[in-house]
PDB file of C-alpha atoms in Angstrom:
ATOM      1  CA  UNK A   1     -17.252  -1.876  -7.679  1.00  0.00           C
ATOM      2  CA  UNK A   2     -14.496  -2.452  -4.966  1.00  0.00           C
ATOM      3  CA  UNK A   3     -14.307   0.360  -2.097  1.00  0.00           C
ATOM      4  CA  UNK A   4     -10.717   0.719  -0.212  1.00  0.00           C
ATOM      5  CA  UNK A   5     -10.406   2.744   3.014  1.00  0.00           C
ATOM      6  CA  UNK A   6      -7.230   3.331   4.658  1.00  0.00           C
ATOM      7  CA  UNK A   7      -6.333   4.015   8.143  1.00  0.00           C
ATOM      8  CA  UNK A   8      -3.309   4.614  10.462  1.00  0.00           C
ATOM      9  CA  UNK A   9      -1.901   7.626   9.096  1.00  0.00           C
ATOM     10  CA  UNK A  10      -0.531  10.352  11.494  1.00  0.00           C
ATOM     11  CA  UNK A  11       2.583  12.273  13.150  1.00  0.00           C
ATOM     12  CA  UNK A  12       5.506  10.194  14.181  1.00  0.00           C
ATOM     13  CA  UNK A  13       9.003  11.272  15.045  1.00  0.00           C
ATOM     14  CA  UNK A  14      12.261  10.004  12.540  1.00  0.00           C
ATOM     15  CA  UNK A  15      12.869   6.299  13.823  1.00  0.00           C
ATOM     16  CA  UNK A  16       9.239   5.611  14.859  1.00  0.00           C
ATOM     17  CA  UNK A  17       6.786   3.168  13.370  1.00  0.00           C
ATOM     18  CA  UNK A  18       3.527   3.441  12.060  1.00  0.00           C
ATOM     19  CA  UNK A  19       0.872   0.799  10.706  1.00  0.00           C
ATOM     20  CA  UNK A  20      -1.185   1.224   7.631  1.00  0.00           C
ATOM     21  CA  UNK A  21      -4.241  -0.846   7.278  1.00  0.00           C
ATOM     22  CA  UNK A  22      -6.491  -0.897   4.067  1.00  0.00           C
ATOM     23  CA  UNK A  23      -9.758  -2.363   4.066  1.00  0.00           C
ATOM     24  CA  UNK A  24     -11.299  -3.588   0.854  1.00  0.00           C
ATOM     25  CA  UNK A  25     -15.264  -4.108   0.266  1.00  0.00           C
ATOM     26  CA  UNK A  26     -17.648  -4.390  -2.455  1.00  0.00           C
ATOM     27  CA  UNK A  27     -17.860  -6.828  -5.464  1.00  0.00           C
ATOM     28  CA  UNK A  28     -16.801 -10.182  -4.423  1.00  0.00           C
ATOM     29  CA  UNK A  29     -12.869  -9.565  -4.035  1.00  0.00           C
ATOM     30  CA  UNK A  30     -11.206 -12.357  -5.043  1.00  0.00           C
ATOM     31  CA  UNK A  31      -7.925 -12.555  -7.251  1.00  0.00           C
ATOM     32  CA  UNK A  32      -6.697  -8.880  -6.547  1.00  0.00           C
ATOM     33  CA  UNK A  33      -3.330  -7.738  -6.248  1.00  0.00           C
ATOM     34  CA  UNK A  34      -2.762  -4.823  -3.794  1.00  0.00           C
ATOM     35  CA  UNK A  35      -0.310  -2.121  -3.145  1.00  0.00           C
ATOM     36  CA  UNK A  36       0.490   0.873  -1.430  1.00  0.00           C
ATOM     37  CA  UNK A  37       1.543   4.118  -3.383  1.00  0.00           C
ATOM     38  CA  UNK A  38       2.830   7.374  -1.834  1.00  0.00           C
ATOM     39  CA  UNK A  39       3.009  11.198  -2.957  1.00  0.00           C
ATOM     40  CA  UNK A  40       4.803  13.821  -1.516  1.00  0.00           C
ATOM     41  CA  UNK A  41       4.294  17.238  -2.495  1.00  0.00           C
ATOM     42  CA  UNK A  42       5.897  18.468  -5.700  1.00  0.00           C
ATOM     43  CA  UNK A  43       6.964  14.888  -6.435  1.00  0.00           C
ATOM     44  CA  UNK A  44       5.139  11.909  -8.782  1.00  0.00           C
ATOM     45  CA  UNK A  45       3.268   9.044  -7.017  1.00  0.00           C
ATOM     46  CA  UNK A  46       5.701   5.975  -6.160  1.00  0.00           C
ATOM     47  CA  UNK A  47       5.138   2.302  -5.454  1.00  0.00           C
ATOM     48  CA  UNK A  48       5.970   1.506  -2.145  1.00  0.00           C
ATOM     49  CA  UNK A  49       5.117  -2.015  -1.691  1.00  0.00           C
ATOM     50  CA  UNK A  50       2.651  -4.619  -3.253  1.00  0.00           C
ATOM     51  CA  UNK A  51       1.562  -8.124  -2.682  1.00  0.00           C
ATOM     52  CA  UNK A  52      -0.227 -10.309  -5.181  1.00  0.00           C
ATOM     53  CA  UNK A  53      -3.108 -13.011  -4.261  1.00  0.00           C
ATOM     54  CA  UNK A  54      -0.672 -15.537  -3.962  1.00  0.00           C
ATOM     55  CA  UNK A  55       1.526 -13.485  -1.418  1.00  0.00           C
ATOM     56  CA  UNK A  56       4.659 -12.333  -3.819  1.00  0.00           C
ATOM     57  CA  UNK A  57       5.690  -9.158  -2.565  1.00  0.00           C
ATOM     58  CA  UNK A  58       7.526  -6.218  -4.212  1.00  0.00           C
ATOM     59  CA  UNK A  59       8.965  -3.300  -2.412  1.00  0.00           C
ATOM     60  CA  UNK A  60      10.826  -0.112  -3.735  1.00  0.00           C
ATOM     61  CA  UNK A  61      14.699   0.032  -2.822  1.00  0.00           C
ATOM     62  CA  UNK A  62      13.781   2.835  -0.589  1.00  0.00           C
ATOM     63  CA  UNK A  63      11.632   0.846   2.059  1.00  0.00           C
ATOM     64  CA  UNK A  64      13.142  -2.527   1.663  1.00  0.00           C
ATOM     65  CA  UNK A  65      14.355  -3.816   5.155  1.00  0.00           C
ATOM     66  CA  UNK A  66      12.195  -0.900   6.809  1.00  0.00           C
ATOM     67  CA  UNK A  67       8.448  -1.601   5.550  1.00  0.00           C
ATOM     68  CA  UNK A  68       6.306  -4.616   5.402  1.00  0.00           C
ATOM     69  CA  UNK A  69       3.162  -5.406   3.611  1.00  0.00           C
ATOM     70  CA  UNK A  70       0.750  -8.243   4.551  1.00  0.00           C
ATOM     71  CA  UNK A  71      -2.977  -9.272   4.341  1.00  0.00           C
ATOM     72  CA  UNK A  72      -5.313 -10.763   6.527  1.00  0.00           C
ATOM     73  CA  UNK A  73      -6.466 -14.372   6.117  1.00  0.00           C
ATOM     74  CA  UNK A  74      -9.512 -13.455   4.087  1.00  0.00           C
ATOM     75  CA  UNK A  75      -7.122 -11.053   1.719  1.00  0.00           C
ATOM     76  CA  UNK A  76      -9.852  -8.207   2.080  1.00  0.00           C
ATOM     77  CA  UNK A  77      -7.747  -6.162   4.440  1.00  0.00           C
ATOM     78  CA  UNK A  78      -3.934  -5.317   3.555  1.00  0.00           C
ATOM     79  CA  UNK A  79      -1.124  -3.560   6.090  1.00  0.00           C
ATOM     80  CA  UNK A  80       1.780  -1.683   5.943  1.00  0.00           C
ATOM     81  CA  UNK A  81       4.071  -2.134   8.646  1.00  0.00           C
ATOM     82  CA  UNK A  82       6.332   0.918   8.538  1.00  0.00           C
ATOM     83  CA  UNK A  83       9.518   1.100  10.756  1.00  0.00           C
ATOM     84  CA  UNK A  84      12.485   3.051  11.269  1.00  0.00           C
ATOM     85  CA  UNK A  85      10.613   5.846   9.514  1.00  0.00           C
ATOM     86  CA  UNK A  86      12.576   8.682   7.787  1.00  0.00           C
ATOM     87  CA  UNK A  87      11.538  12.188   7.388  1.00  0.00           C
ATOM     88  CA  UNK A  88      11.635  11.520   3.255  1.00  0.00           C
ATOM     89  CA  UNK A  89       8.689   9.145   4.150  1.00  0.00           C
ATOM     90  CA  UNK A  90       6.349  11.849   4.561  1.00  0.00           C
ATOM     91  CA  UNK A  91       3.649  11.670   2.038  1.00  0.00           C
ATOM     92  CA  UNK A  92       0.273  10.798   1.282  1.00  0.00           C
ATOM     93  CA  UNK A  93      -0.011   6.699   1.333  1.00  0.00           C
ATOM     94  CA  UNK A  94      -2.744   5.278  -0.545  1.00  0.00           C
ATOM     95  CA  UNK A  95      -3.808   1.743  -1.142  1.00  0.00           C
ATOM     96  CA  UNK A  96      -4.900   0.646  -4.391  1.00  0.00           C
ATOM     97  CA  UNK A  97      -6.477  -2.632  -5.653  1.00  0.00           C
ATOM     98  CA  UNK A  98      -5.869  -4.453  -9.110  1.00  0.00           C
ATOM     99  CA  UNK A  99      -7.886  -7.659 -10.161  1.00  0.00           C
ATOM    100  CA  UNK A 100      -4.943 -10.061 -11.204  1.00  0.00           C
ATOM    101  CA  UNK A 101      -3.118 -13.284 -10.053  1.00  0.00           C
ATOM    102  CA  UNK A 102       0.260 -11.977 -10.542  1.00  0.00           C
ATOM    103  CA  UNK A 103       2.209  -9.215  -8.828  1.00  0.00           C
ATOM    104  CA  UNK A 104       1.932  -5.552 -10.065  1.00  0.00           C
ATOM    105  CA  UNK A 105       4.059  -2.824  -9.112  1.00  0.00           C
ATOM    106  CA  UNK A 106       3.145   0.002 -11.320  1.00  0.00           C
ATOM    107  CA  UNK A 107       0.445   2.351 -10.161  1.00  0.00           C
ATOM    108  CA  UNK A 108      -1.268   2.346 -13.986  1.00  0.00           C
ATOM    109  CA  UNK A 109      -2.057  -1.392 -13.502  1.00  0.00           C
ATOM    110  CA  UNK A 110      -4.394  -0.623 -10.623  1.00  0.00           C
ATOM    111  CA  UNK A 111      -8.221  -0.043 -11.108  1.00  0.00           C
ATOM    112  CA  UNK A 112      -9.322   0.654  -7.368  1.00  0.00           C
ATOM    113  CA  UNK A 113      -7.933   3.432  -5.240  1.00  0.00           C
ATOM    114  CA  UNK A 114      -8.621   4.529  -1.749  1.00  0.00           C
ATOM    115  CA  UNK A 115      -8.672   8.513  -0.492  1.00  0.00           C
ATOM    116  CA  UNK A 116      -5.210   8.143   0.972  1.00  0.00           C
ATOM    117  CA  UNK A 117      -3.972   8.841   4.372  1.00  0.00           C
ATOM    118  CA  UNK A 118      -1.059  11.376   5.328  1.00  0.00           C
ATOM    119  CA  UNK A 119       1.819  10.184   7.011  1.00  0.00           C
ATOM    120  CA  UNK A 120       4.043  12.655   8.438  1.00  0.00           C
ATOM    121  CA  UNK A 121       7.597  11.927   9.897  1.00  0.00           C
ATOM    122  CA  UNK A 122       9.531  14.881  12.055  1.00  0.00           C
ATOM    123  CA  UNK A 123      12.913  15.114  12.476  1.00  0.00           C
TER     124      UNK A 123
END
């Protein structure tokens, strides 16, 4: 079993920045792809960004150039640096992990999920 704990959410004004963290623990954590997803009220969950065990990255078009996904050297913590935030970025952000060497972009390809952290961007 893998446990994922997110942190770093909060309230920020439009144009501001936040950095989300997701710490993984549990069974030997190797060869996982990790992703960040978000869900706004009344909307479907969408993929924000993903990073493979080998460091390949994927971004939603809506966040390209503004958000950056990265991981630490141990690859047990993944970060989402969010810059130039917009009110449309307001959502609950969740990280997820899936056992795979290759990059996965769809939520249904992930096995383990965190509880989520609220990000609210005010105008």
